[in-house]
XYZ file of C-alpha atoms in Angstrom:
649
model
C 95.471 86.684 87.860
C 95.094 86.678 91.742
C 98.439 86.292 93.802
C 97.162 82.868 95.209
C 94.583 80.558 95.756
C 93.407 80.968 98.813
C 89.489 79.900 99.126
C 88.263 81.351 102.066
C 90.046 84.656 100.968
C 87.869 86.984 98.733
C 89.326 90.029 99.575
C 90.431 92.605 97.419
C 93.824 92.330 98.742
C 94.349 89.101 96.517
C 94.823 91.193 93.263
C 97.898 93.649 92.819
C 98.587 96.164 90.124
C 101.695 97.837 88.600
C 101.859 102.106 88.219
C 102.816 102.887 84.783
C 103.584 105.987 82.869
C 101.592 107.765 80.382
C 100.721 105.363 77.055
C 98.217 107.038 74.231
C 97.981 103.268 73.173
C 95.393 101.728 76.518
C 95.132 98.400 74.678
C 98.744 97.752 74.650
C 99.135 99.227 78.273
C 96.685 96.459 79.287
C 98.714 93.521 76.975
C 102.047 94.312 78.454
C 101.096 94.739 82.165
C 98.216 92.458 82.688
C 98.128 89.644 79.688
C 102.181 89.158 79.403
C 103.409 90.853 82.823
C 100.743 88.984 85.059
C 99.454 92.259 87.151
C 95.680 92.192 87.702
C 95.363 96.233 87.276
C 97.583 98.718 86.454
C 97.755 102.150 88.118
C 97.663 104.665 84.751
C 97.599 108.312 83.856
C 94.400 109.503 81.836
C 96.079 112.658 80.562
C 99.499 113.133 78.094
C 101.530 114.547 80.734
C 102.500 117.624 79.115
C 98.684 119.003 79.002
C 98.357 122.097 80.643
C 94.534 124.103 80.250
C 96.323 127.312 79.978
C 98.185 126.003 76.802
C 95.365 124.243 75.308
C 94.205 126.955 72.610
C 97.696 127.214 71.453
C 98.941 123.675 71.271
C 95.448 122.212 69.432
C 94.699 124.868 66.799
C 91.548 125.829 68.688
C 90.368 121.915 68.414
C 89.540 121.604 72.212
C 90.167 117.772 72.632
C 91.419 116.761 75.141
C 94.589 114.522 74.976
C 93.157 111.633 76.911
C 95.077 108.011 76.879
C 92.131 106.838 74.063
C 88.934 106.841 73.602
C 86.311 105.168 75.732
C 85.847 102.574 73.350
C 89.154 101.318 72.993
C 88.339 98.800 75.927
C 85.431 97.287 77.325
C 83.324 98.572 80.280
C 84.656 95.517 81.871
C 88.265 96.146 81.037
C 88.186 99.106 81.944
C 85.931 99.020 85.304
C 88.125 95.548 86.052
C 91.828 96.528 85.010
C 92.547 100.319 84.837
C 92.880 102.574 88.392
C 92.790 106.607 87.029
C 96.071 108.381 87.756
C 95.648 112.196 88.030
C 98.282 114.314 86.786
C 101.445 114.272 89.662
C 102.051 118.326 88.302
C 98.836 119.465 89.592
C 99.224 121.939 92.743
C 95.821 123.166 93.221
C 97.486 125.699 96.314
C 99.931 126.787 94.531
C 101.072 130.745 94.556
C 101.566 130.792 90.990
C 97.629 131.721 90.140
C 98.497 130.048 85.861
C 99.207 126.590 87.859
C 97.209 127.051 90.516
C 93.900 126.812 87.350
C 95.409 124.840 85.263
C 95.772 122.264 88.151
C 92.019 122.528 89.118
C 90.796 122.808 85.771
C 92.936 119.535 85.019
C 92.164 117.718 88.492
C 88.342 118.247 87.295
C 88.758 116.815 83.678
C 90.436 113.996 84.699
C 88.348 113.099 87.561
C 85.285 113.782 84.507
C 86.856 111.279 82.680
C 87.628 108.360 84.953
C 84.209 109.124 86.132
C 82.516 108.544 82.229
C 84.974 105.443 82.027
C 83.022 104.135 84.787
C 86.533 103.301 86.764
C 86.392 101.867 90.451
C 89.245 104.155 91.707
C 91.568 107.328 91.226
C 94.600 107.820 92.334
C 95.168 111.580 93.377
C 98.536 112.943 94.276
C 99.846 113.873 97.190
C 99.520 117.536 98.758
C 102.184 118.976 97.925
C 102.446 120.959 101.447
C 100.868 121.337 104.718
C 98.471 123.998 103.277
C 95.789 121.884 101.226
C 92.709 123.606 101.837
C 91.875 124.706 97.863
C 92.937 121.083 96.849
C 90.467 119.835 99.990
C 87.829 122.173 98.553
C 88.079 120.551 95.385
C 88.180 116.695 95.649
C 84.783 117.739 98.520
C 82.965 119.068 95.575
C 84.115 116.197 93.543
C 82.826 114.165 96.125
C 79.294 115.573 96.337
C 78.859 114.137 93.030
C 80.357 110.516 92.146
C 78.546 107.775 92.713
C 80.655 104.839 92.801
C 83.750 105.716 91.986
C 86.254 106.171 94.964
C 88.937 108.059 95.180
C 92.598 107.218 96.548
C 94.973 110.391 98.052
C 98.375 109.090 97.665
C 100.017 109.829 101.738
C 103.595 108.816 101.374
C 104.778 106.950 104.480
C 107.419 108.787 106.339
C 109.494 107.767 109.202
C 108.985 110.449 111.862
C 110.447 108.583 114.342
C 113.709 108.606 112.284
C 116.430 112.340 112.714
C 117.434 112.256 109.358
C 114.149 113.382 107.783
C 114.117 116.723 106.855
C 111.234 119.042 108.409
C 111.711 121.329 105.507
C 110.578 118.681 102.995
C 108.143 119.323 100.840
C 105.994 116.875 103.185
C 105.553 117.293 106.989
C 107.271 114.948 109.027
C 104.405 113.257 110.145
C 102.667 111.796 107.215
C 99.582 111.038 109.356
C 98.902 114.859 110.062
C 99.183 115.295 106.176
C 96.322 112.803 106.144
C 94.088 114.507 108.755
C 94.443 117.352 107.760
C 93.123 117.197 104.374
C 90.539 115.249 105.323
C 89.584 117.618 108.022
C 88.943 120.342 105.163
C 86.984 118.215 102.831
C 83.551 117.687 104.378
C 82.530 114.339 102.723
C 86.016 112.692 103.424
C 84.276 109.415 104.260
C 84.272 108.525 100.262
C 88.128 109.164 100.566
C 90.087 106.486 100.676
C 94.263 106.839 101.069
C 97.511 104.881 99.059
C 100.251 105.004 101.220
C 103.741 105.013 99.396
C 105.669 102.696 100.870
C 109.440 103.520 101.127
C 112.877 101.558 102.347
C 112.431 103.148 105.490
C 109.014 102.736 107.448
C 108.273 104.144 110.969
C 107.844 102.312 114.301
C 105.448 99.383 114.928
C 103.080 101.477 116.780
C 103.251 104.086 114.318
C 102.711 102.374 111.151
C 99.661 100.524 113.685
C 97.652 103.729 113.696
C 96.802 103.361 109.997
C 95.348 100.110 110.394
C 91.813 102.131 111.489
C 91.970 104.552 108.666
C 91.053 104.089 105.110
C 93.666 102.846 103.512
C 93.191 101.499 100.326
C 95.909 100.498 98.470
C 99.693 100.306 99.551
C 102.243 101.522 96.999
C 105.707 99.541 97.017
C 108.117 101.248 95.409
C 111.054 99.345 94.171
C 113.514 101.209 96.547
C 112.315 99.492 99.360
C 112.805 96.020 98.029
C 116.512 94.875 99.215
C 118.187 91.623 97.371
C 118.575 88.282 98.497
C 121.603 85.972 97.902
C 120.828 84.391 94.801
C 120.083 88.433 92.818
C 116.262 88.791 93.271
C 114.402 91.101 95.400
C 113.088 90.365 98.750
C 111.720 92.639 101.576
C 112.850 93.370 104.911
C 111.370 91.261 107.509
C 109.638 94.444 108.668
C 108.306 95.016 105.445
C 106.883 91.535 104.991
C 105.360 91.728 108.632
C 103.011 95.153 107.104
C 102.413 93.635 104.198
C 100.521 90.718 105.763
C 99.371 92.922 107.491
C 97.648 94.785 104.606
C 96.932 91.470 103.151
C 94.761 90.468 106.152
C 93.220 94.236 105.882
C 91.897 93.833 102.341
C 94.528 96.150 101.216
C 95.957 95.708 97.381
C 99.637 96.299 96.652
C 100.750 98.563 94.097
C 104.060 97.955 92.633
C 106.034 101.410 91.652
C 109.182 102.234 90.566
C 112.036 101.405 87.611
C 113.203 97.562 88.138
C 116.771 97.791 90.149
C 117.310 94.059 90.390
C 118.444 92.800 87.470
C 117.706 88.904 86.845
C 121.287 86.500 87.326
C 122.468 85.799 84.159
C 121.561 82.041 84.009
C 119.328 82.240 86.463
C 115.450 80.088 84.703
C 114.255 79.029 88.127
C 112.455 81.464 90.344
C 110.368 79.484 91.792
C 113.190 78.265 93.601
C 113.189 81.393 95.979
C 109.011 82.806 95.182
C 106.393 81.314 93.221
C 106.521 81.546 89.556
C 103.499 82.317 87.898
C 104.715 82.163 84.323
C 108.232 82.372 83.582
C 108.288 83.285 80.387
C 106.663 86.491 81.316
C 108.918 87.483 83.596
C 111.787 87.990 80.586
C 108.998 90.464 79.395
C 108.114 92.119 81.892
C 111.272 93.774 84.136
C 108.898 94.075 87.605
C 107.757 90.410 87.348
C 110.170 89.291 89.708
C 108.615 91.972 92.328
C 105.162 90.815 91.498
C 106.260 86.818 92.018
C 108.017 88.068 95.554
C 104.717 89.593 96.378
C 102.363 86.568 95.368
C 105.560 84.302 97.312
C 104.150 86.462 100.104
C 100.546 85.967 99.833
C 100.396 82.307 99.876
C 102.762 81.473 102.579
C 100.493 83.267 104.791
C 98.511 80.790 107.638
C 95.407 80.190 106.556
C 92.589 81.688 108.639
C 91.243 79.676 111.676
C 87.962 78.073 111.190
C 86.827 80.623 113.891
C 88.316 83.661 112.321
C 86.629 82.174 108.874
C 83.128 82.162 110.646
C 83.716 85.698 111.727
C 84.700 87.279 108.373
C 81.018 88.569 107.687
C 80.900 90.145 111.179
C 83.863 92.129 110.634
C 83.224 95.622 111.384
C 79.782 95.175 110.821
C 77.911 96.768 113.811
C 75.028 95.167 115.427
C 73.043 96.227 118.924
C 73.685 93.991 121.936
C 71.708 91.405 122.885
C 69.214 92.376 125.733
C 68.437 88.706 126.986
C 66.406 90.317 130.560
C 64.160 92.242 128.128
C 63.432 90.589 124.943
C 63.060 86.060 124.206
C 66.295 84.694 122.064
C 66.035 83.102 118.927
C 66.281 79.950 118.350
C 69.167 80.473 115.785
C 70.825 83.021 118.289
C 70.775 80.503 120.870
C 72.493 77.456 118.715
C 75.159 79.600 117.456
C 76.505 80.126 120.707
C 75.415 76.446 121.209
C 78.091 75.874 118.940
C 80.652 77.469 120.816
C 82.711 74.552 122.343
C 85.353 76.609 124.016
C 83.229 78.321 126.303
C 81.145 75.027 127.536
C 84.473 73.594 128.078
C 85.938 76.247 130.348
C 82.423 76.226 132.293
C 82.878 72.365 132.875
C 86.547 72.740 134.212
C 84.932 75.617 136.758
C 82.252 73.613 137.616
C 84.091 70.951 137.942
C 86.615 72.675 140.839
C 83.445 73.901 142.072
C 82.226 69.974 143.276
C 85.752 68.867 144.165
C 85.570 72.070 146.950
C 82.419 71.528 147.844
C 82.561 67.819 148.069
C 85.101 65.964 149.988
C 86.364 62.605 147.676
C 85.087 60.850 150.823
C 81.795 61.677 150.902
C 81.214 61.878 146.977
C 79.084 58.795 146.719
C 76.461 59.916 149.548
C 76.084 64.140 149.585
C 74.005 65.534 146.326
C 74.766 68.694 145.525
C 72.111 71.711 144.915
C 73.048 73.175 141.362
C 70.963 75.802 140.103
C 71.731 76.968 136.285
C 70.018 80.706 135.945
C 69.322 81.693 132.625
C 69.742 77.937 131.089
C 68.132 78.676 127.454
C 68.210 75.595 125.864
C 70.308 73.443 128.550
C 74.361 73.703 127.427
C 75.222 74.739 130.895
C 73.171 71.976 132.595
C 74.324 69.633 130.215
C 78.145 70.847 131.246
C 77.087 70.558 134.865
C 76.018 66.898 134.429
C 79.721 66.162 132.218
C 81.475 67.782 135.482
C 79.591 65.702 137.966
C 80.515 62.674 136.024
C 83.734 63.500 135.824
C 84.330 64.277 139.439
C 82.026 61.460 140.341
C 80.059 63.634 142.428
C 76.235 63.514 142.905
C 74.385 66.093 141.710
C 70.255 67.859 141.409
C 69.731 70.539 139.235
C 67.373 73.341 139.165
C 67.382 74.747 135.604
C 65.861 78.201 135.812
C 64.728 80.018 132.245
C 62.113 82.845 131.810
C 61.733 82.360 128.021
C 58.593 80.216 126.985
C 60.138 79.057 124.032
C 63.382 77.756 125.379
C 61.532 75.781 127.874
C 60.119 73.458 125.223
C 63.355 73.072 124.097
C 64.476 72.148 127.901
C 61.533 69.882 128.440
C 62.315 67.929 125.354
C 66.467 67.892 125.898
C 65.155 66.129 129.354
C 63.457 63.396 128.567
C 65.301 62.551 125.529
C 68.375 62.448 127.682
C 66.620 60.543 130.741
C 67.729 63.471 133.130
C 63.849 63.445 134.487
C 65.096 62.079 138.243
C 68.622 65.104 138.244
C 66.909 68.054 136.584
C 64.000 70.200 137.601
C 62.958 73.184 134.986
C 61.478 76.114 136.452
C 59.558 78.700 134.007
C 60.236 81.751 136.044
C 62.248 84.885 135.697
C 65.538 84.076 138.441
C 64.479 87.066 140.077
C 61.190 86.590 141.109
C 61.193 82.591 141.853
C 61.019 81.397 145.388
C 63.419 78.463 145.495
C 62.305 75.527 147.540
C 65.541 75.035 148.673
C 69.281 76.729 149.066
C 71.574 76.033 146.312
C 75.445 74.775 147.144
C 76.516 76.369 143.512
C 74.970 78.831 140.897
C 75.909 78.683 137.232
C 75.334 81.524 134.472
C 76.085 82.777 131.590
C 74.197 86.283 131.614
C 77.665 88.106 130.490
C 77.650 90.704 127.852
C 80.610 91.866 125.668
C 81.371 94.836 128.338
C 80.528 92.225 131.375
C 77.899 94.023 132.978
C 75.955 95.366 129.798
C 73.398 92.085 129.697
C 72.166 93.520 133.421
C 74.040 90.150 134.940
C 74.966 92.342 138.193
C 71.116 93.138 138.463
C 70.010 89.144 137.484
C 72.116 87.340 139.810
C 71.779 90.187 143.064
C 68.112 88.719 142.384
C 69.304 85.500 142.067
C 71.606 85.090 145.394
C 68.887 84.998 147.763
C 68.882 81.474 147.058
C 72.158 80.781 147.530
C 74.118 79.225 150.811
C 75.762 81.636 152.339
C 78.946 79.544 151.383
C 77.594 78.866 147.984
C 79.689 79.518 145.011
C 78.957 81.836 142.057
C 79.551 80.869 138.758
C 80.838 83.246 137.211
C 82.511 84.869 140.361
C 83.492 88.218 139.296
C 83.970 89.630 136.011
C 85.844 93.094 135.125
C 85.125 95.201 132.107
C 88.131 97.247 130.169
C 88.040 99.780 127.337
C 90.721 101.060 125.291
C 91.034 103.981 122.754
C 90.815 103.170 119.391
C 90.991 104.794 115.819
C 88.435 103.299 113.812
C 86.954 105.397 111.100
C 84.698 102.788 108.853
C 82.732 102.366 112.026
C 82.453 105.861 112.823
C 81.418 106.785 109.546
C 78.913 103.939 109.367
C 77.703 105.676 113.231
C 77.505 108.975 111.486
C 75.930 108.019 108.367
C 72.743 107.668 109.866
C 72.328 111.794 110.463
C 71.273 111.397 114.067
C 72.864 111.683 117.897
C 70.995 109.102 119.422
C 72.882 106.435 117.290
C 75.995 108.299 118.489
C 74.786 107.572 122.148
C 74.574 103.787 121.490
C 76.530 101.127 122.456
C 77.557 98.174 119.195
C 78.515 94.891 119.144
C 80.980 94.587 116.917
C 84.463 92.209 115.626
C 87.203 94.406 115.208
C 88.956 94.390 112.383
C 89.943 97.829 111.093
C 91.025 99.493 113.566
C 93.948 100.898 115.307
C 94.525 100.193 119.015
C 96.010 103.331 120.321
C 96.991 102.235 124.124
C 96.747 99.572 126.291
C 93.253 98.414 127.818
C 92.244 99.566 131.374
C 90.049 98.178 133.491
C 86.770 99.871 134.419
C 83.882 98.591 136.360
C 84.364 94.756 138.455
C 81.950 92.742 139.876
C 81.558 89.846 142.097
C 79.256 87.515 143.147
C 77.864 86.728 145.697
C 77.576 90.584 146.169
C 78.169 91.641 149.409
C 77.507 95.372 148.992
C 74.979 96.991 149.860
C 71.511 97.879 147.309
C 72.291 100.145 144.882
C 75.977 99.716 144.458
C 75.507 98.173 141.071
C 75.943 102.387 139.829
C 79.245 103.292 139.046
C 81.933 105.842 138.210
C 85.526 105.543 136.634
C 88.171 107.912 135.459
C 90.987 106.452 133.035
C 94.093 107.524 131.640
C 95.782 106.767 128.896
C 99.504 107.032 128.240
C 99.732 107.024 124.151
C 103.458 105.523 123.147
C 105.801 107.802 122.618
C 106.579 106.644 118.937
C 102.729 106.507 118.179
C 102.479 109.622 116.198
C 99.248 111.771 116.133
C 96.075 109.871 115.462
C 92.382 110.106 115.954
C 90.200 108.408 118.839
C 86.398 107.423 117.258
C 85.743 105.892 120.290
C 86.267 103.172 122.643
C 86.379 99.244 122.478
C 85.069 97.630 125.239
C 86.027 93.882 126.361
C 86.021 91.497 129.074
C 87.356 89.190 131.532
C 85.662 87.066 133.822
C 86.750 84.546 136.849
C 84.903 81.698 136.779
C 86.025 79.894 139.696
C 89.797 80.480 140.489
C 91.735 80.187 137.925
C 89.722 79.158 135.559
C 88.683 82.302 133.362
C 86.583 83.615 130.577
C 87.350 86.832 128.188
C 87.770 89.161 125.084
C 90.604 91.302 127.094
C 92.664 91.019 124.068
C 95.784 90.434 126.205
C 93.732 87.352 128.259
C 91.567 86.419 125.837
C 90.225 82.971 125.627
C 91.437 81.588 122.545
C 89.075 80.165 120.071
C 85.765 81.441 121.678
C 83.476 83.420 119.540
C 80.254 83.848 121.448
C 81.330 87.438 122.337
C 82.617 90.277 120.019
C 83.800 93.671 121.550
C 81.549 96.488 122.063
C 82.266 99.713 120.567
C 81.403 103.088 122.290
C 81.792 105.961 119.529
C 82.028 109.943 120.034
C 80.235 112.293 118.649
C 83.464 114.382 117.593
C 87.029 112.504 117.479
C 89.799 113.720 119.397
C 93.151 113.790 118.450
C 96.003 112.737 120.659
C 99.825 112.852 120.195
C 102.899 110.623 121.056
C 103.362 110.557 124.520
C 100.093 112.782 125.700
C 97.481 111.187 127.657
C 93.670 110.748 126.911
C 91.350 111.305 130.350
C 87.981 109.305 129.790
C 84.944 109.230 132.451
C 82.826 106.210 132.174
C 79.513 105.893 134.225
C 77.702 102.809 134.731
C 73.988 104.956 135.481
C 70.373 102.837 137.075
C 67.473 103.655 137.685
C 64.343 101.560 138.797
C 63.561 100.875 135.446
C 66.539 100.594 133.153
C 70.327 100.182 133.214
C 72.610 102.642 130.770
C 76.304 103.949 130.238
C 77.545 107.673 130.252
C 81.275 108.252 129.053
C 83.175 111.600 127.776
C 86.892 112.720 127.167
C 88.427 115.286 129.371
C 91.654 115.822 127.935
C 92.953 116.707 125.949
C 89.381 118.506 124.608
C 86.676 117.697 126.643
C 83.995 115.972 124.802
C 79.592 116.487 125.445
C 78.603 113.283 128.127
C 77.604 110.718 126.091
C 73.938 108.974 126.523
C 73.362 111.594 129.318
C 69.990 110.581 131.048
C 70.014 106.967 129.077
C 68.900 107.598 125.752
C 69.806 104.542 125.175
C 69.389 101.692 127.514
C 69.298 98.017 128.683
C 65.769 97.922 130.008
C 64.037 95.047 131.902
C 64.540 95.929 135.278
C-alpha cells in the first residue's frame, strides 16, 4: 500500500519496496513482502545465485533451462509488471581479467535482462561497476538499450562521502561516486534510458554534493539498514541529515528501497509503534523484521507540508519545456491571458508601486485638484488599469488613464471591462501598437508588464524605448529597471528531451520551463540590466557579458546542460518583482525560468570555475541571444547569427 495519503501527490515516490534475496518460490516472495510485510514492490533476483553459463552443461545434464525464480505464469502480468523490480546477478563483472567470468557475466547480464524483459517488468536493477574501467559492461547495457521498449533500467551508484579522509581511494569504487556515474554513462551511447539507484549509506557527503544528483536520473534510493541509527524507545530513526534527502527524494518522485538484515530489534513489550511512526498494520510488523523501517519511512512521508496551492498548479509544468511567449509578434490567448489574470501576487505588488508612484508625484495637498496622466502599455485585458484605479483610490489621488493594447481581440475585452465597470469618464483605450501611437498628451507615469522570464527576452527594452517619447521628462517608469541572472545547472531530463529531437537548431533555443530536476551548481550572476526611462543612446539595447563561476569546493564533479535564466525587476523603489531564486517573489507564478541548453555538457570540478559569454545580439528586424563556455572547454557560440529569435521589431 502507498506510504500515505497524500491527494495531490501521485508520484511514484509514494510506493517503497524491500531488496530480497534469491526465492525459487515468486508467489511466496510476493505474500511475505507485499501482502503480510506491507512493501508495495520488492527488489528480487531472477536467477539462483549460483548459475554460472560456463557451468551450465555440467550442472543440468545437458537440459539447458535456465534456473529462473519461476515461471512466467506463476504471477500475473499485473503482479508482476506492478510488484517485482529485476535484480541482476551482484557476481557479474563484465571487465573482468579473468576471460571464464568475464562471459559468463555477459552471457548472464543478457539472460537476465531477456527475462525481465519477457516478464514485461518496469525496472532492473543492475549492479554496480565494479571499478573505474566499465567500458565492456557500458558496451553491453548500450546494446541492451537499443532494444527494450519500456522497460528501464536502474545502475546501482553507491553514495560515497568524498568529502570525508577516511575513505579509501583504493576501494573497489572511486572516491567520487559521481565520476563512477559519468563515466559509464559516457561509454554507453543511449544512456538517456538509464536511470541510477543510489545506495544510501550511514555516512552521506556534503549538502552541495549530495545536491548535484538532484539533476541526474536518479531513480530509486536504496536505504540500507546501516544507516538507520535508534531512537530512545529501540526503533530505528534517521539522522536529521538523512531525513532532510529523503524529502528530498520524496519531492523528486524518487522511491525508497529498503536493504539490508534488520539490526533493531523490537523492545520486548513494546505493541505501540505508532507512538513514535505510523503503524500501518501491527500485526505485520511481528512478521515481517524490516516493518519497523518501512513504518519510519511512511512516518516520513506524511509529515511532510503539503504542497502550496501554487506549487500544486505547477506540478504539470514541471520540467516540461515550452517556447516563450513572443507578445510584440504574435496576439495572446484568451486562456493565456486569464491565467496570469489569476495571478494575485503580481497585481498586488504593481498596486503598492503604483501606488508610491502617486504619493511622489502628488503632494497630499493638492490630491483633490491635480489628475494624473497614467498610461498602461501593453494592457491586454485591463489587470494593470484595474490596479491603477485600486492605487488611486487608495491614495485618494485623481487619476486619467490611457490604456494602450495592439491586440484586436483584447480590445473587446477592454471595451467591455469599461463600461461594465463605469470607467468610460477615467479610461481611454487606444488600439495601437505603443510604438507607433502619437500620444495626445505627456504621461506623469507609465505602467507595463512586457517582462519575460530572462527580463529582456519579451523585447520590453525595445517596447518601452518606443514608448518613452511620451513620457515627462520627470515621468516615472513602471517597471524601472529590471536585471537578468543565469546560473549553471545540471539538468539532464531536459537536455535529453533538447536532444531527442535530432536537430541543432532546438539546441540554439531558448525554453520556458519550472525547474524541478535539476541541480544548481553555483550561485546566480547577474547579466544584462535595464532601466527606464533609457537614457542611452540608440542602439545600446545590444549587449555583452562575461561570467564566472566559482563551483563550491565540496561540490564534487558534475555536468553543466546549460543555464537557467531568471529575473528581478524594480518596480518603483523598493518595491520589486522576480524569479532570482534568492529574491524571488513568493507565491507568483506568471513566470517560470528560462533554460539555455548546450550542445555538449561540460564538466566542472570542486572549486574550478566555469567562464560563460552571453550576448544580447539586434538587428533591425529581430532580437536574439548568443552564449558559449570558455573554460574549462570552450564550447561552439550558441544561436550564432539568431537562428532563433524574438522577432517583431
Amino acid at each position: 500500500m502507498p506510504l500515505g495519503e497524500r491527494n495531490w501527490d501521485k508520484s511514484e515516490s509514494r510506493y517503497c519496496g524491500v531488496e530480497t534475496e534469491f526465492h525459487d518460490d515468486m508467489p511466496q516472495l510476493l505474500a511475505y513482502n507485499i501482502s503480510s510485510g506491507g512493501f508495495d514492490f520488492v527488489v528480487a533476483p531472477l536467477m539462483d545465485p549460483s548459475y554460472r553459463p560456463s557451468l551450465m552443461g555440467k550442472d543440468c545434464g545437458g537440459s539447458g533451462v535456465l534456473p529462473f525464480a519461476g515461471s512466467d505464469l506463476v504471477l500475473s502480468p499485473s503482479q508482476w509488471s506492478s510488484h517485482v523490480v529485476g535484480k541482476v546477478s551482484p557476481w557479474i563483472d563484465l571487465d573482468s581479467e579473468d576471460e571464464i567470468l568475464r562471459i559468463d557475466s555477459e552471457t548472464t547480464l543478457k539472460q537476465e535482462i531477456a527475462w525481465a524483459s519477457h516478464l514485461s517488468l518496469q525496472a532492473c536493477l543492475l549492479p554496480a561497476p565494479k571499478g573505474t574501467s566499465c567500458a565492456n559492461y557500458a558496451r553491453c547495457v548500450n546494446q541492451i538499450l537499443l532494444g527494450l521498449n519500456n522497460m528501464k533500467l536502474w545502475l546501482r551508484i553507491p553514495l560515497l562521502k568524498t568529502d570525508d579522509d577516511s575513505i579509501d581511494v583504493n576501494s573497489i569504487h572511486p572516491v567520487d561516486s559521481w565520476e563512477l556515474w559519468n563515466s559509464f554513462r559516457m561509454l554507453c551511447e543511449h544512456h538517456s534510458q538509464l536511470s541510477i539507484a543510489l545506495d544510501i549509506l550511514s555516512s552521506i557527503p556534503s549538502a552541495n554534493s549530495l545536491g548535484r544528483w538532484f539533476g541526474e536520473s536518479v531513480r530509486a534510493a536504496i536505504m540500507d539498514t546501516d544507516s538507520f541509527l535508534t531512537n530512545a524507545r529501540g526503533y530505528p530513526c534517521l539522522s536529521k541529515r538523512h531525513q532532510k534527502l529523503v524529502a528530498g527524494y520524496f519531492n523528486h518522485s524518487v522511491q525508497i528501497v529498503v536493504s539490508g538484515k534488520p539490526i533493531h530489534g523490537l523492545p520486548s513489550g513494546g505493541t505501540d509503534l505508532a507512538a513514535d511512526h505510523n503503524d500501518r498494520n501491527f500485526d505485520a510488523v511481528q512478521r515481517h523484521p524490516l516493518r519497523p523501517y518501512l513504518d519510519y519511512i511512511g512516518y516520513l512521508y506524511q509529515k511532510m507540508d503539503p504542497l502550496p496551492e501554487q506549487e500544486r498548479f505547477e506540478l504539470g509544468y514541471r520540467d516540461f519545456l515550452q517556447s516563450p511567449l513572443q507578445p510584440l509578434m504574435d496576439n495572446l490567448e484568451a486562456q493565456t491571458y486569464e491565467t496570469f489574470e489569476k495571478d494575485a501576487v503580481k497585481y498586488i505588488q504593481y498596486q503598492r508601486a503604483i501606488c508610491k508612484a502617486l504619493q511622489d508625484t502628488v503632494p497630499e495637498e493638492k490630491a483633490s485638484t491635480l489628475t494624473i496622466v497614467l498610461m498602461v502599455v501593453g494592457a491586454g485585458r485591463g489587470p494593470l488599469v484595474r490596479a491603477s484605479l485600486q492605487a488611486a483610490e487608495e491614495t485618494g489621488r485623481k487619476l486619467k488613464i490611457y490604456a494602450v493594447e495592439k491586440n484586436p481581440n483584447a480590445i473587446v475585452t477592454l471595451h467591455s471591462l469599461v463600461k461594465l465597470e463605469g470607467w468610460e469618464d477615467t479610461v481611454t483605450i487606444i488600439s495601437s501598437d505603443m510604438r507607433h501611437w502619437d500620444a495626445s498628451e505627456k504621461a506623469d507615469i507609465l505602467v507595463s508588464e512586457l517582462l519575460g522570464s530572462f527580463g529582456d527576452n519579451e523585447l520590453s527594452p525595445e517596447c518601452l524605448d518606443g514608448a518613452q517619447r511620451f513620457l515627462k521628462d520627470d515621468g516615472i517608469s513602471i517597471p524601472s529597471s529590471y536585471t537578468s541572472f543565469i546560473q549553471p545547472v545540471t539538468a539532464s531530463k531536459l537536455y535529453n528531451d533538447v536532444k531527442s529531437h535530432k536537430d541543432l537548431v532546438h539546441f540554439e533555443t531558448a525554453y520556458v520551463v519550472k525547474l524541478h530536476n535539476v541541480a544548481r551548481l553555483a550561485a546566480s550572476q547577474p547579466v544584462f540590466t535595464f532601466t527606464h526611462p533609457n537614457k542611452s543612446s540608440k542602439g545600446s539595447n545590444q549587449r555583452h557579458k562575461k561570467l564566472r563561476f566559482e563551483i563550491p569546493s565540496d561540490t564534487g564533479s558534475a555536468m553543466v546542460h546549460g543555464f537557467a535564466g531568471y529575473f528581478d525587476a524594480t518596480l518603483y523603489k523598493d518595491v520589486h518583482l522576480g524569479i532570482e531564486p534568492s529574491t524571488a517573489t513568493p507565491n507568483m507564478f506568471s513566470w517560470f525560468a528560462i533554460f539555455f541548453p548546450l550542445r555538449t555538457p561540460v564538466i566542472v570540478h570542486s572549486g574550478s570555475t566555469l567562464e560563460v559569454h552571453f550576448w544580447r545580439c539586434c538587428s533591425p528586424t529581430k532580437v536574439w541571444y548568443e552564449w558559449c563556455v570558455t573554460s574549462p572547454c570552450p564550447s561552439p557560440i550558441h544561436n550564432s547569427n539568431g537562428r532563433s529569435y524574438w522577432v517583431g521589431l
